[in-house]
Coordinates of C-alpha atoms and ligand atoms in Angstrom, one line a residue:
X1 CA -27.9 13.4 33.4
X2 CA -29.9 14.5 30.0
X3 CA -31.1 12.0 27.8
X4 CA -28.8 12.1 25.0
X5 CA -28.6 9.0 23.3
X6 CA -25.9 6.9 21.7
X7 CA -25.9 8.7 18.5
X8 CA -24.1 11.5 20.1
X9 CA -21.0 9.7 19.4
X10 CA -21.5 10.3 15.8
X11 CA -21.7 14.4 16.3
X12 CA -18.3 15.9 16.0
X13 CA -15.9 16.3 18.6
X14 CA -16.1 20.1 19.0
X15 CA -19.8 19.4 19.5
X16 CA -19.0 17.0 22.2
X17 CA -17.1 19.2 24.0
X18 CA -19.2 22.0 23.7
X19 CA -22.5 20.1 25.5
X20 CA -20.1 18.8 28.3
X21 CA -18.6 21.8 28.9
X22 CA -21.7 23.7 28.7
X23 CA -23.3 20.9 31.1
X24 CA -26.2 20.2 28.7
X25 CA -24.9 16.3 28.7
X26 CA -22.8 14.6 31.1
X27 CA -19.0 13.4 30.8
X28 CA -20.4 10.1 32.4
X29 CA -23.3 9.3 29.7
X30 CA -21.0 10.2 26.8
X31 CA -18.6 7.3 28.4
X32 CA -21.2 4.8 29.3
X33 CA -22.4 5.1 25.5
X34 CA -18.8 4.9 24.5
X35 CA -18.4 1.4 26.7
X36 CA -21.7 0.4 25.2
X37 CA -20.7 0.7 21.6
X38 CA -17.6 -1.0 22.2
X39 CA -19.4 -4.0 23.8
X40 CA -21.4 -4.1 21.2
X41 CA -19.5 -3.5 18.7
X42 CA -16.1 -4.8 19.4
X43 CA -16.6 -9.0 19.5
X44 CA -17.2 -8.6 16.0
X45 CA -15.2 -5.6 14.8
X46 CA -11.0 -6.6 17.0
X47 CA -10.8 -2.6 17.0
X48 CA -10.0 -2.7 21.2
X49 CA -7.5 -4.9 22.9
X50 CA -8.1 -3.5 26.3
X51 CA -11.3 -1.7 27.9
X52 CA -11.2 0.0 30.9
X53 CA -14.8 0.4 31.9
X54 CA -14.4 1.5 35.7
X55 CA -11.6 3.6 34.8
X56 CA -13.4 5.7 32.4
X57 CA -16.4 6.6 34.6
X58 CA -14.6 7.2 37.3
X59 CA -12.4 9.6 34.9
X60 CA -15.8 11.1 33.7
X61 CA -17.4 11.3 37.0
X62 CA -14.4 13.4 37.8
X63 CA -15.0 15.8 34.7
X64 CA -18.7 16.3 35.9
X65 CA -17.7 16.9 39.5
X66 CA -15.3 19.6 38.0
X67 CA -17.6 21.6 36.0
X68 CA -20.0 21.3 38.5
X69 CA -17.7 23.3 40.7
X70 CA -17.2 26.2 38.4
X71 CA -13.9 24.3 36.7
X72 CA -13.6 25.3 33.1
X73 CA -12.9 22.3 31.1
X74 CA -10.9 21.4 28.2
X75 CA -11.1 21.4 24.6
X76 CA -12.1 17.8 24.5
X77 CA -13.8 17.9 27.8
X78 CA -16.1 14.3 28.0
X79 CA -14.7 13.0 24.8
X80 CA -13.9 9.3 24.1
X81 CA -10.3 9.0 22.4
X82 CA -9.1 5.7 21.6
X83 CA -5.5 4.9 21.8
X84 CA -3.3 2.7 19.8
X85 CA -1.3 0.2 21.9
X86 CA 1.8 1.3 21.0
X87 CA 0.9 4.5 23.3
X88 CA 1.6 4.5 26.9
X89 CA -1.3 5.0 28.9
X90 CA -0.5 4.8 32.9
X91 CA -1.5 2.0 34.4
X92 CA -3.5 0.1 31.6
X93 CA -1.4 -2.7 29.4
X94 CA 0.7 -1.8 26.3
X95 CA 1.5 -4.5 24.1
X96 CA 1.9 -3.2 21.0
X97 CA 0.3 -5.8 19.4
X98 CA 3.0 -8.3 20.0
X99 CA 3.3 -10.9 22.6
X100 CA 6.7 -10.2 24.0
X101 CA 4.8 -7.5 26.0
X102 CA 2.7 -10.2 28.2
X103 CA 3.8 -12.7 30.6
X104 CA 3.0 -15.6 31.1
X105 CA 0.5 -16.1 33.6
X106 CA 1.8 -16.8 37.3
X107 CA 0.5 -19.5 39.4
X108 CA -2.5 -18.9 41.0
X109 CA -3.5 -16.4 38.2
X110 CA -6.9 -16.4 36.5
X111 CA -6.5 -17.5 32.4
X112 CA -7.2 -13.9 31.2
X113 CA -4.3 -12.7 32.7
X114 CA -1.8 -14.8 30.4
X115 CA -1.9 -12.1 28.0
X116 CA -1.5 -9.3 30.7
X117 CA 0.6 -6.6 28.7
X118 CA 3.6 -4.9 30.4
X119 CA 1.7 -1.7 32.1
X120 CA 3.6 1.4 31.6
X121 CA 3.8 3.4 34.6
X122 CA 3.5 7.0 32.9
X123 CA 1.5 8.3 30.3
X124 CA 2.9 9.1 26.8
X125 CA 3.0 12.9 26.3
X126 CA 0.3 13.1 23.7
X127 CA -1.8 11.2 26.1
X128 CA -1.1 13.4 29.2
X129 CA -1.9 16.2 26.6
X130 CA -5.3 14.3 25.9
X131 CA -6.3 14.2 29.3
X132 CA -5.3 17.9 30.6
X133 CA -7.8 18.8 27.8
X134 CA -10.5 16.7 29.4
X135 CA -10.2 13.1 26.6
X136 CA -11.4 10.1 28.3
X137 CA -9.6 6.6 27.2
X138 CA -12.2 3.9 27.5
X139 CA -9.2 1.5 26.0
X140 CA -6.6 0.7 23.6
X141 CA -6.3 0.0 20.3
X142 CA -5.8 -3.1 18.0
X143 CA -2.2 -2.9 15.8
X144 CA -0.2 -4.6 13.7
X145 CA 2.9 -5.8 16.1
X146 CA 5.0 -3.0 16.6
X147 CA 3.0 -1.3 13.8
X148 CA 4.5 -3.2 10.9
X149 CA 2.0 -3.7 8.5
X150 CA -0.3 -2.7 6.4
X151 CA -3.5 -4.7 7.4
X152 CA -3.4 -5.1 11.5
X153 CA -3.4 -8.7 10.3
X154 CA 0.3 -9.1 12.2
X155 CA -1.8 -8.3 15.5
X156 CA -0.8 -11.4 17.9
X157 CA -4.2 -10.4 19.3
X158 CA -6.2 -11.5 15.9
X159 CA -7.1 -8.7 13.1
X160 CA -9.4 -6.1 13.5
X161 CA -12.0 -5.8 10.7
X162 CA -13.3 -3.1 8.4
X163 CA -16.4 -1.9 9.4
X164 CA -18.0 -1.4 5.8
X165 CA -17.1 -5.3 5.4
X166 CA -15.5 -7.4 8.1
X167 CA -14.6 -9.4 5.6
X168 CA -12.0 -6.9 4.7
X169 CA -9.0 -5.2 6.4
X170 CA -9.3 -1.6 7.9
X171 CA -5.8 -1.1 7.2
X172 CA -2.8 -0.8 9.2
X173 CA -1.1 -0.6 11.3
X174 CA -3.3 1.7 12.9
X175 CA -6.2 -0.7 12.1
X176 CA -8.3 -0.5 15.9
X177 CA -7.9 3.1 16.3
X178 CA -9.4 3.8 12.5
X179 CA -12.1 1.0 13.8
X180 CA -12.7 2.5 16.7
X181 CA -14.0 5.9 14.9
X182 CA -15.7 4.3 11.7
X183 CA -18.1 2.5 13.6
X184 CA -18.6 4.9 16.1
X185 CA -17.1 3.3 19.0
X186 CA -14.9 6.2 19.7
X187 CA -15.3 9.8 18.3
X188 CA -11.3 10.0 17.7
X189 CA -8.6 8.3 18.2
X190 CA -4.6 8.0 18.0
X191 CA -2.5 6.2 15.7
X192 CA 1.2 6.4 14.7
X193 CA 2.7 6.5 11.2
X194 CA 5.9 5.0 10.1
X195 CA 5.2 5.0 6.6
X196 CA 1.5 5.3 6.3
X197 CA -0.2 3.6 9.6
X198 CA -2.7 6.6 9.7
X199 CA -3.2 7.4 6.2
X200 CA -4.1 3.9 4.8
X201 CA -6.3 2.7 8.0
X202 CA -8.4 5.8 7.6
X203 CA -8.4 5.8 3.7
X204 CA -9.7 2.0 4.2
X205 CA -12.5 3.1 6.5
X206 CA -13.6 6.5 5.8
X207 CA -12.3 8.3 8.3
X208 CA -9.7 11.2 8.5
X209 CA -6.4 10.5 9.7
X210 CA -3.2 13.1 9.7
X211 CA 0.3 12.2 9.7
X212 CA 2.2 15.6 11.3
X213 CA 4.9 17.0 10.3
X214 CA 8.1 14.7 11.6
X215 CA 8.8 16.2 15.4
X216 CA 5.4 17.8 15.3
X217 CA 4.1 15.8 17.9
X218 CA 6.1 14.3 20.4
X219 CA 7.3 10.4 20.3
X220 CA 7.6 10.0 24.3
X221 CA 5.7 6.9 25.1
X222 CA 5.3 5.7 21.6
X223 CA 6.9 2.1 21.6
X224 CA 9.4 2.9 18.5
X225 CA 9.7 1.5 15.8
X226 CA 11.5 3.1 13.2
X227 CA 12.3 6.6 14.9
X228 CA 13.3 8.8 12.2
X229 CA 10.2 7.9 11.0
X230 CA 7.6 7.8 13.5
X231 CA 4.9 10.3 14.3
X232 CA 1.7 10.0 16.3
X233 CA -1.5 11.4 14.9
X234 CA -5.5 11.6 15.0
X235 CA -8.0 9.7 13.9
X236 CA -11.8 11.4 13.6
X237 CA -14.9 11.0 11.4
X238 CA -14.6 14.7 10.2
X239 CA -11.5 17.3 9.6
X240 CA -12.6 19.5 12.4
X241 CA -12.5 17.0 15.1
X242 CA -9.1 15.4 13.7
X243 CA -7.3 19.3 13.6
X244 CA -8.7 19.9 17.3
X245 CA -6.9 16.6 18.8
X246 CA -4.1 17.8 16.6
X247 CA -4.0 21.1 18.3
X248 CA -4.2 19.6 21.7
X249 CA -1.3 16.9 21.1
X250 CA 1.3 19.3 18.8
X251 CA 3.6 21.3 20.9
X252 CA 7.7 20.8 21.7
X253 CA 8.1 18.2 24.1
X254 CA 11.4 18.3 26.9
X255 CA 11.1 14.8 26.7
X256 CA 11.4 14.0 23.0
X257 CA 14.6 15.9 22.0
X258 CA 13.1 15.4 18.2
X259 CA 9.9 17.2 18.7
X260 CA 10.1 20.8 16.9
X261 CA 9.8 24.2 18.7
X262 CA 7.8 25.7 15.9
X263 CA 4.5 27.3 17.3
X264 CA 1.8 24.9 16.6
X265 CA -0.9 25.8 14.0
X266 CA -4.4 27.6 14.0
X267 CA -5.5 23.6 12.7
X268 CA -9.2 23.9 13.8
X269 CA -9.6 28.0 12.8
X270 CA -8.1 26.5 9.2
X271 CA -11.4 24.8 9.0
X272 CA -13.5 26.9 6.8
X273 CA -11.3 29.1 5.3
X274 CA -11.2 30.2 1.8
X275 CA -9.0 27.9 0.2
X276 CA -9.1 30.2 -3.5
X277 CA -6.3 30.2 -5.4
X278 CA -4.1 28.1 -3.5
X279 CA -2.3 25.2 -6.3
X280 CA -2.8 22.2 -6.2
X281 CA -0.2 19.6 -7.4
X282 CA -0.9 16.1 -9.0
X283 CA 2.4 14.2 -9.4
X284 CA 1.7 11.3 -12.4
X285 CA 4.1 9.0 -10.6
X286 CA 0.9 8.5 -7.8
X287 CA -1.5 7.1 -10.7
X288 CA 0.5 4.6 -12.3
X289 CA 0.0 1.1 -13.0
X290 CA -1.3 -0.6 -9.9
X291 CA -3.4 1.9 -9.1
X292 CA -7.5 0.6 -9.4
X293 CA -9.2 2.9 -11.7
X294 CA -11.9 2.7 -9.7
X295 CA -9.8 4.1 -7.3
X296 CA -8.1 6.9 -9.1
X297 CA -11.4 7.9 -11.0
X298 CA -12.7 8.5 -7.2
X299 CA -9.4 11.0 -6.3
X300 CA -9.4 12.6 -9.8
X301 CA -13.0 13.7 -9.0
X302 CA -12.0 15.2 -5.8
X303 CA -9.1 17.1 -7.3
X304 CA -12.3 18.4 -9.8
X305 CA -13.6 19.4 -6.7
X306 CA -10.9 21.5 -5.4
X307 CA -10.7 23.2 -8.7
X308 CA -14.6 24.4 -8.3
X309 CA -13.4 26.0 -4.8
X310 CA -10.8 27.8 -6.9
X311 CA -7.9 26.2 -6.4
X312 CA -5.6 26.0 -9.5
X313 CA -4.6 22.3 -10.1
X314 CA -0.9 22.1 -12.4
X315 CA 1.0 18.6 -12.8
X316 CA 3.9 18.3 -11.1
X317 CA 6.7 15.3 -11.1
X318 CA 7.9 13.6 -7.7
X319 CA 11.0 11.7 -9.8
X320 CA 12.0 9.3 -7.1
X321 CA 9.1 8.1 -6.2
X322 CA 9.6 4.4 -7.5
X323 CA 12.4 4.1 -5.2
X324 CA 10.4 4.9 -2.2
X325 CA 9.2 1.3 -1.2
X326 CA 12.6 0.1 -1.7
X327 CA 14.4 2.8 0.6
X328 CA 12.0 2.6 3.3
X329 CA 12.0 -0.6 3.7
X330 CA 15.2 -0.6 3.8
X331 CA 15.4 2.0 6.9
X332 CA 13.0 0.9 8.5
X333 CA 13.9 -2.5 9.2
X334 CA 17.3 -0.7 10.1
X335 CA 16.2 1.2 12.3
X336 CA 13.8 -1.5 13.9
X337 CA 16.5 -4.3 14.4
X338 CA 18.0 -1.7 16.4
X339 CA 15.1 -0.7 18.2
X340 CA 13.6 -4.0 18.9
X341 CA 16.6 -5.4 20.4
X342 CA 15.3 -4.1 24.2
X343 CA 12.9 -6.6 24.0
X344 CA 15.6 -9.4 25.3
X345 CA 13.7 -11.3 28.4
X346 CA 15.2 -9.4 31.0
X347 CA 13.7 -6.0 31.1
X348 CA 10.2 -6.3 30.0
X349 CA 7.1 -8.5 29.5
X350 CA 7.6 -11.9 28.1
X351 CA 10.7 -14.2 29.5
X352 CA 11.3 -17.8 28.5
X353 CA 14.1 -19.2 30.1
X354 CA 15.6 -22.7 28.9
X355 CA 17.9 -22.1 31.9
X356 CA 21.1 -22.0 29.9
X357 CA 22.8 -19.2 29.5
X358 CA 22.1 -15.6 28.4
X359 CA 21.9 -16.2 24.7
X360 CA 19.6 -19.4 25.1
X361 CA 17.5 -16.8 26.9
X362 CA 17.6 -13.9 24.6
X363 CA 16.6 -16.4 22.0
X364 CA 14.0 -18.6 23.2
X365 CA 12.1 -14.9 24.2
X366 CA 12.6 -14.0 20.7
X367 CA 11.4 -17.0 19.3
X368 CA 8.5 -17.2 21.3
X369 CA 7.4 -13.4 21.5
X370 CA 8.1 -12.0 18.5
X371 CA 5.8 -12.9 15.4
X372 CA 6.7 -14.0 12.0
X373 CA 6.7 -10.1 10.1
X374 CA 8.6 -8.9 13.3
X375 CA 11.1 -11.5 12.7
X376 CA 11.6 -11.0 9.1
X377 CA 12.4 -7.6 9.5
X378 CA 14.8 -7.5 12.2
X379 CA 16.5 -10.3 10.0
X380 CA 16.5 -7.8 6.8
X381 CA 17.5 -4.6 9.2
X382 CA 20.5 -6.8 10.9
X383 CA 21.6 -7.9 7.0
X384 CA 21.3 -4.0 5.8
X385 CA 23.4 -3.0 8.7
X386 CA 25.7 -5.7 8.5
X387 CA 29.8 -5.0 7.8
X388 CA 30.2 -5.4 3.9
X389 CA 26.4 -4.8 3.3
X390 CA 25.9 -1.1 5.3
X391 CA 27.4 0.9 2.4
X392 CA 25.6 -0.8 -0.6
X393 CA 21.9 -1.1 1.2
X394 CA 22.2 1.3 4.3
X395 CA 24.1 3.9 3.3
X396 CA 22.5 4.5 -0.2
X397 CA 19.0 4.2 0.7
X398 CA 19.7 7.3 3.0
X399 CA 20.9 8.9 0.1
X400 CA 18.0 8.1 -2.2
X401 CA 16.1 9.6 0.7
X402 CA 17.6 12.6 0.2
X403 CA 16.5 12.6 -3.5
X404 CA 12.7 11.8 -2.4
X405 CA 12.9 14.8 0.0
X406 CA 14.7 17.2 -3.0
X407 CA 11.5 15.8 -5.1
X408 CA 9.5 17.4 -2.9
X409 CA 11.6 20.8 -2.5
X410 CA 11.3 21.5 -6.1
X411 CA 7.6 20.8 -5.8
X412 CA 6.9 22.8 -3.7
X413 CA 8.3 26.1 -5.5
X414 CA 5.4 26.0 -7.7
X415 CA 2.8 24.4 -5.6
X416 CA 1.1 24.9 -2.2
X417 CA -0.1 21.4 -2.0
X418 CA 0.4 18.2 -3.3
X419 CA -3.1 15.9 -3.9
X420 CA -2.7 11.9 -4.8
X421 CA -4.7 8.8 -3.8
X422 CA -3.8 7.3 0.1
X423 CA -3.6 3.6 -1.6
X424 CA -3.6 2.6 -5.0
X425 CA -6.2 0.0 -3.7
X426 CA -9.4 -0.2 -2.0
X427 CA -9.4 -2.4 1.8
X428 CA -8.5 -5.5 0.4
X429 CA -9.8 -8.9 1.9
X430 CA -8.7 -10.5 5.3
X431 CA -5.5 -12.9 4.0
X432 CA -5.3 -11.8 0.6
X433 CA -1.8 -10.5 1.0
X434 CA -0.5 -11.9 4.3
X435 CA 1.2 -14.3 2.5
X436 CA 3.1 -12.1 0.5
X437 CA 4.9 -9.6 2.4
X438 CA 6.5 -8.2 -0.7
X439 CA 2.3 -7.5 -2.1
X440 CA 1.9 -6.0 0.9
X441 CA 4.9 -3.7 0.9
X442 CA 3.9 -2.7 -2.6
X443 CA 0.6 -1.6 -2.0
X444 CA 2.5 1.5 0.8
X445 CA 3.8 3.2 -2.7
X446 CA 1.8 6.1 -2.0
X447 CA 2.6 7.3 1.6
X448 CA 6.0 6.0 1.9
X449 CA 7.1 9.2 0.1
X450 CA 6.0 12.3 2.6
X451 CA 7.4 9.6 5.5
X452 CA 10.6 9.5 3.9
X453 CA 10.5 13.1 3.5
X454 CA 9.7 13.9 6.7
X455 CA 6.1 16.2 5.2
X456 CA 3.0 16.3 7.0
X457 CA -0.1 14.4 5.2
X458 CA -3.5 13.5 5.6
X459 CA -6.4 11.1 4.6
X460 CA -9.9 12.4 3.7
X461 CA -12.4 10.4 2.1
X462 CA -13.6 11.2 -1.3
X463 CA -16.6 8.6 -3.3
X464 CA -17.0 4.9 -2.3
X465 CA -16.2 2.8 -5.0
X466 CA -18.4 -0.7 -5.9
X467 CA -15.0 -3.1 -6.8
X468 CA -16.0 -5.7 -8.2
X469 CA -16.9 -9.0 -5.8
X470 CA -17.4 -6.6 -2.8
X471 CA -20.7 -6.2 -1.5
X472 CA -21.0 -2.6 -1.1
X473 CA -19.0 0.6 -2.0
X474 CA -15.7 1.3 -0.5
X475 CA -14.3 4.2 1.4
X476 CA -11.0 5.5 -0.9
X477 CA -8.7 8.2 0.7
X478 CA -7.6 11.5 -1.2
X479 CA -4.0 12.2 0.0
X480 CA -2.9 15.9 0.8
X481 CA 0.4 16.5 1.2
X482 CA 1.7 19.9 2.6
X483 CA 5.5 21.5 2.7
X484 CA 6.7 21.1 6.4
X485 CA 4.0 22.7 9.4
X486 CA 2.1 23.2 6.9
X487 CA -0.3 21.4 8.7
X488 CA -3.2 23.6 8.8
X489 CA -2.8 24.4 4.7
X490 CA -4.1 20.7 4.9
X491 CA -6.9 21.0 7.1
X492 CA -8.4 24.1 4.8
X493 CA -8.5 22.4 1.8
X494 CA -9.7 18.9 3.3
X495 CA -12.1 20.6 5.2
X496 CA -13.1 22.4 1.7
X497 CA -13.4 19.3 0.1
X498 CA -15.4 17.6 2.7
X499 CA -17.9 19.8 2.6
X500 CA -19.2 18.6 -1.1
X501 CA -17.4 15.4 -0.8
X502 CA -20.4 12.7 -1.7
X503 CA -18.6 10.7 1.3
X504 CA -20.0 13.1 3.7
X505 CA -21.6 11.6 6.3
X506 CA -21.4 8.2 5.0
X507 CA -20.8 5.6 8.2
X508 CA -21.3 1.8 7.7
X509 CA -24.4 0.4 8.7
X510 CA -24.7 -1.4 12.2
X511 CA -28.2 -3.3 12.6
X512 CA -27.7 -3.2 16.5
Ligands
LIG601 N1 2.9 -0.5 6.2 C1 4.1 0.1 6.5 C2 5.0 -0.9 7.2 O1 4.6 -2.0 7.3 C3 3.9 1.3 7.4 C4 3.6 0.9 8.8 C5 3.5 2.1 9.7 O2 3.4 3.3 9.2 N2 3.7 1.9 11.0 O3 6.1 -0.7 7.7

């Protein structure tokens, strides 16, 4: 073993890979400073629910054993990946940040293992992607319950907290896995996005997070939520590192009959390229009121930025866009009271029986597993769906989606790309909006559009703003939002901007 030290989980993940591959560090030292950091790190930070210590040696010593014999290893060969827990991972619990995943414990079991999350006994597709190209998982990540929220405040496990002020929220509902690669914990990571569970946690924290294309990446072994929605994306503290997980996890899936066929992009080679002359789109609609000006001074200066690589920036109007927070919210829940209703007592995790009948069954699970945004939702999806109700709520939000997705069509005839802020906010404080859902819904109106649309987006960090109160500058996000597999189109010009982005290199400050 070389004597790399901890700080080569802050290099970038193709560097990672490159020194395992090339033997100059081990697989196994990389993990046992992964496990470190997160022991160190994690008490304070909620970004893991689960660590699997033994697991992920044994899964490195494996790596080093296979170089060793002449094995060519993978594009991500030695390197740490966290993954949400909404993600199947064989063998290790899922609980998707909700409590009807666990059981209760058994007699004769140890305390600990009251909160034992149903174990999945396959791995999701992205993850058996992950580890073919040589990722290790030292655990899973922190969520909001079933990923609904914008804080990872709805976590029955507690919230994670922001590493640039654990006073504040990372985000959500991705919240863990955008912890897990702001502090340095974990050089990526995955996350899912519903309506902006990647975008926001990594706009909150600094990091870069993409939302692919809907059916870019396959759903199989992503607990659902709202599945014409959902994608599963990466999380990494540079471009590079998030387009090469991309790469490895993109692809048409047998298993997920939504997953596209289209041959996945050049994402990494994208990095670097000359991004001249491509045009830029700014839709007024994204910087109205509600946005911080703090916040939109920060994106304004990146779109300056753009304009000095030679792109050429022209307004451009995304019409529907108010009605976004309304339609989604309307699907969504739809589509979750639907989803959500497997989780009855009888086929997985948590069952609490009143020995009744059925129904007192079904309901005392419910009752007792499900949290209180989980409930609220599948109330407002069950109304929405209801006889009477489908055609007025149901029916016309999926027209209105329609309109948001036309918005974006006529866009994109005079633009190659479409630049806006993440969040009209900086990471707010632990609490301030948990009390009012409706604040907290508000506060998605800036990635709720592409979802609804279907378009891939991404999160890269522009200037840290001082708000006032806070104690130091905060990370914001500058959206990019590309017509369909336009994926790598993204990565260019994030990568562009990064490179002169005064957020370069900026990670919060750890005194251990
Ligand atoms: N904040 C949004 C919600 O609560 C989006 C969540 C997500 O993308 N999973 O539904």
């Amino acid at each position: 073993m070389s004597a790399a030290d901890a700080a080569i989980l802050d290099w970038s993940i193709p560097e990672i890979a490159r020194v395992v591959r090339s033997g100059e560090v081990s697989a196994e030292e990389i993990a046992r400073h992964s496990l470190d950091r997160i022991e160190q790190r994690n008490g304070r930070l909620g970004a893991f629910l689960t660590v699997q210590g033994e697991q992920t040696i044994d899964a490195a010593r494996d790596l080093d054993e296979r170089r060793a014999r002449g094995e060519r290893l993978g594009p991500l060969a030695g390197v740490p990946i966290g993954i949400k827990d909404a993600l199947c991972l064989e063998g290790s619990p899922a609980t998707a940040g909700s409590k009807i995943l666990t059981r209760a414990a058994q007699p004769g079991e140890r305390d600990l293992d009251a909160y034992r999350g149903w174990r999945p006994p396959y791995d999701a597709t992205v993850v058996a992607r992950l580890r073919a190209a040589g990722a290790l998982f030292p655990g899973k990540c922190n969520m909001d319950e079933f990923a609904m929220g914008s804080s990872t405040e709805n976590s029955a496990f507690g919230p994670a907290r922001n590493p640039w002020d654990p006073t504040r929220t990372p985000g959500g509902s991705s919240g863990g896995s955008a912890v897990a690669v702001a502090s340095g914990m974990t050089p990526g990571s995955l996350g899912s996005d519903t309506g902006g569970s990647i975008r926001q946690p990594a706009a909150f924290t600094g990091t870069v997070g993409i939302k692919p294309t809907y059916g870019r990446v396959s759903r199989y072994g992503l607990v659902a939520f709202a599945s014409s929605l959902d994608q599963v994306g990466p999380f990494a503290a540079d471009v590079r590192g998030a387009a090469r997980i991309l790469g490895v996890i993109a692809g048409r899936d047998p298993h997920d009959a939504t997953s596209l066929d289209a041959p996945v992009g050049a994402y990494e080679e994208a990095c670097g390229r000359d991004v001249a002359g491509l045009r830029v789109g700014i839709p007024e609609e994204y910087f109205a009121a509600g946005t911080d000006p703090l916040v939109e001074a920060s994106v304004r200066a990146a779109i300056r930025g753009l304009e000095g690589q030679g792109c050429t920036v022209r307004p451009v109007s995304l019409p529907h866009t108010h009605a976004a927070v309304a339609t989604y919210y309307i699907l969504a829940t739809a589509e979750c009271s639907s989803n959500l209703a497997r989780f009855d007592g009888v086929r997985f995790g948590l069952r609490v029986d009143p020995k009744k009948d059925l129904n007192a069954l079904y309901e005392a699970t419910r009752g007792a597993g499900f949290g209180r945004e989980v409930k609220r939702r599948i109330m407002l999806g069950t109304y929405v769906l209801s006889s009477g109700y489908y055609d007025a709520y149901y029916l016309r939000a999926q027209r209105v989606r329609t309109l948001i997705r036309r918005d974006f069509d006529e866009a994109f005839r005079d633009v190659d790309l479409i630049a806006t802020p993440v969040s009209p906010v900086v990471a707010f404080r632990l609490g301030e909006k948990i009390d009012d859902p409706l604040a907290m819904y508000l506060a998605d109106i800036d990635t709720l559009p592409a979802s609804l649309a279907g378009l891939p987006a991404l999160s890269v960090p522009c200037a840290p703003v001082l708000v006032p109160g806070a104690a130091a500058p905060l990370p914001v996000g500058l959206q990019l939002i590309g017509p369909a597999l336009e994926e790598a189109r993204l990565c260019a010009v994030a990568h562009a901007w990064e490179q002169i982005s005064p957020a370069r290199s900026l990670r919060p400050r750890f005194d251990a």
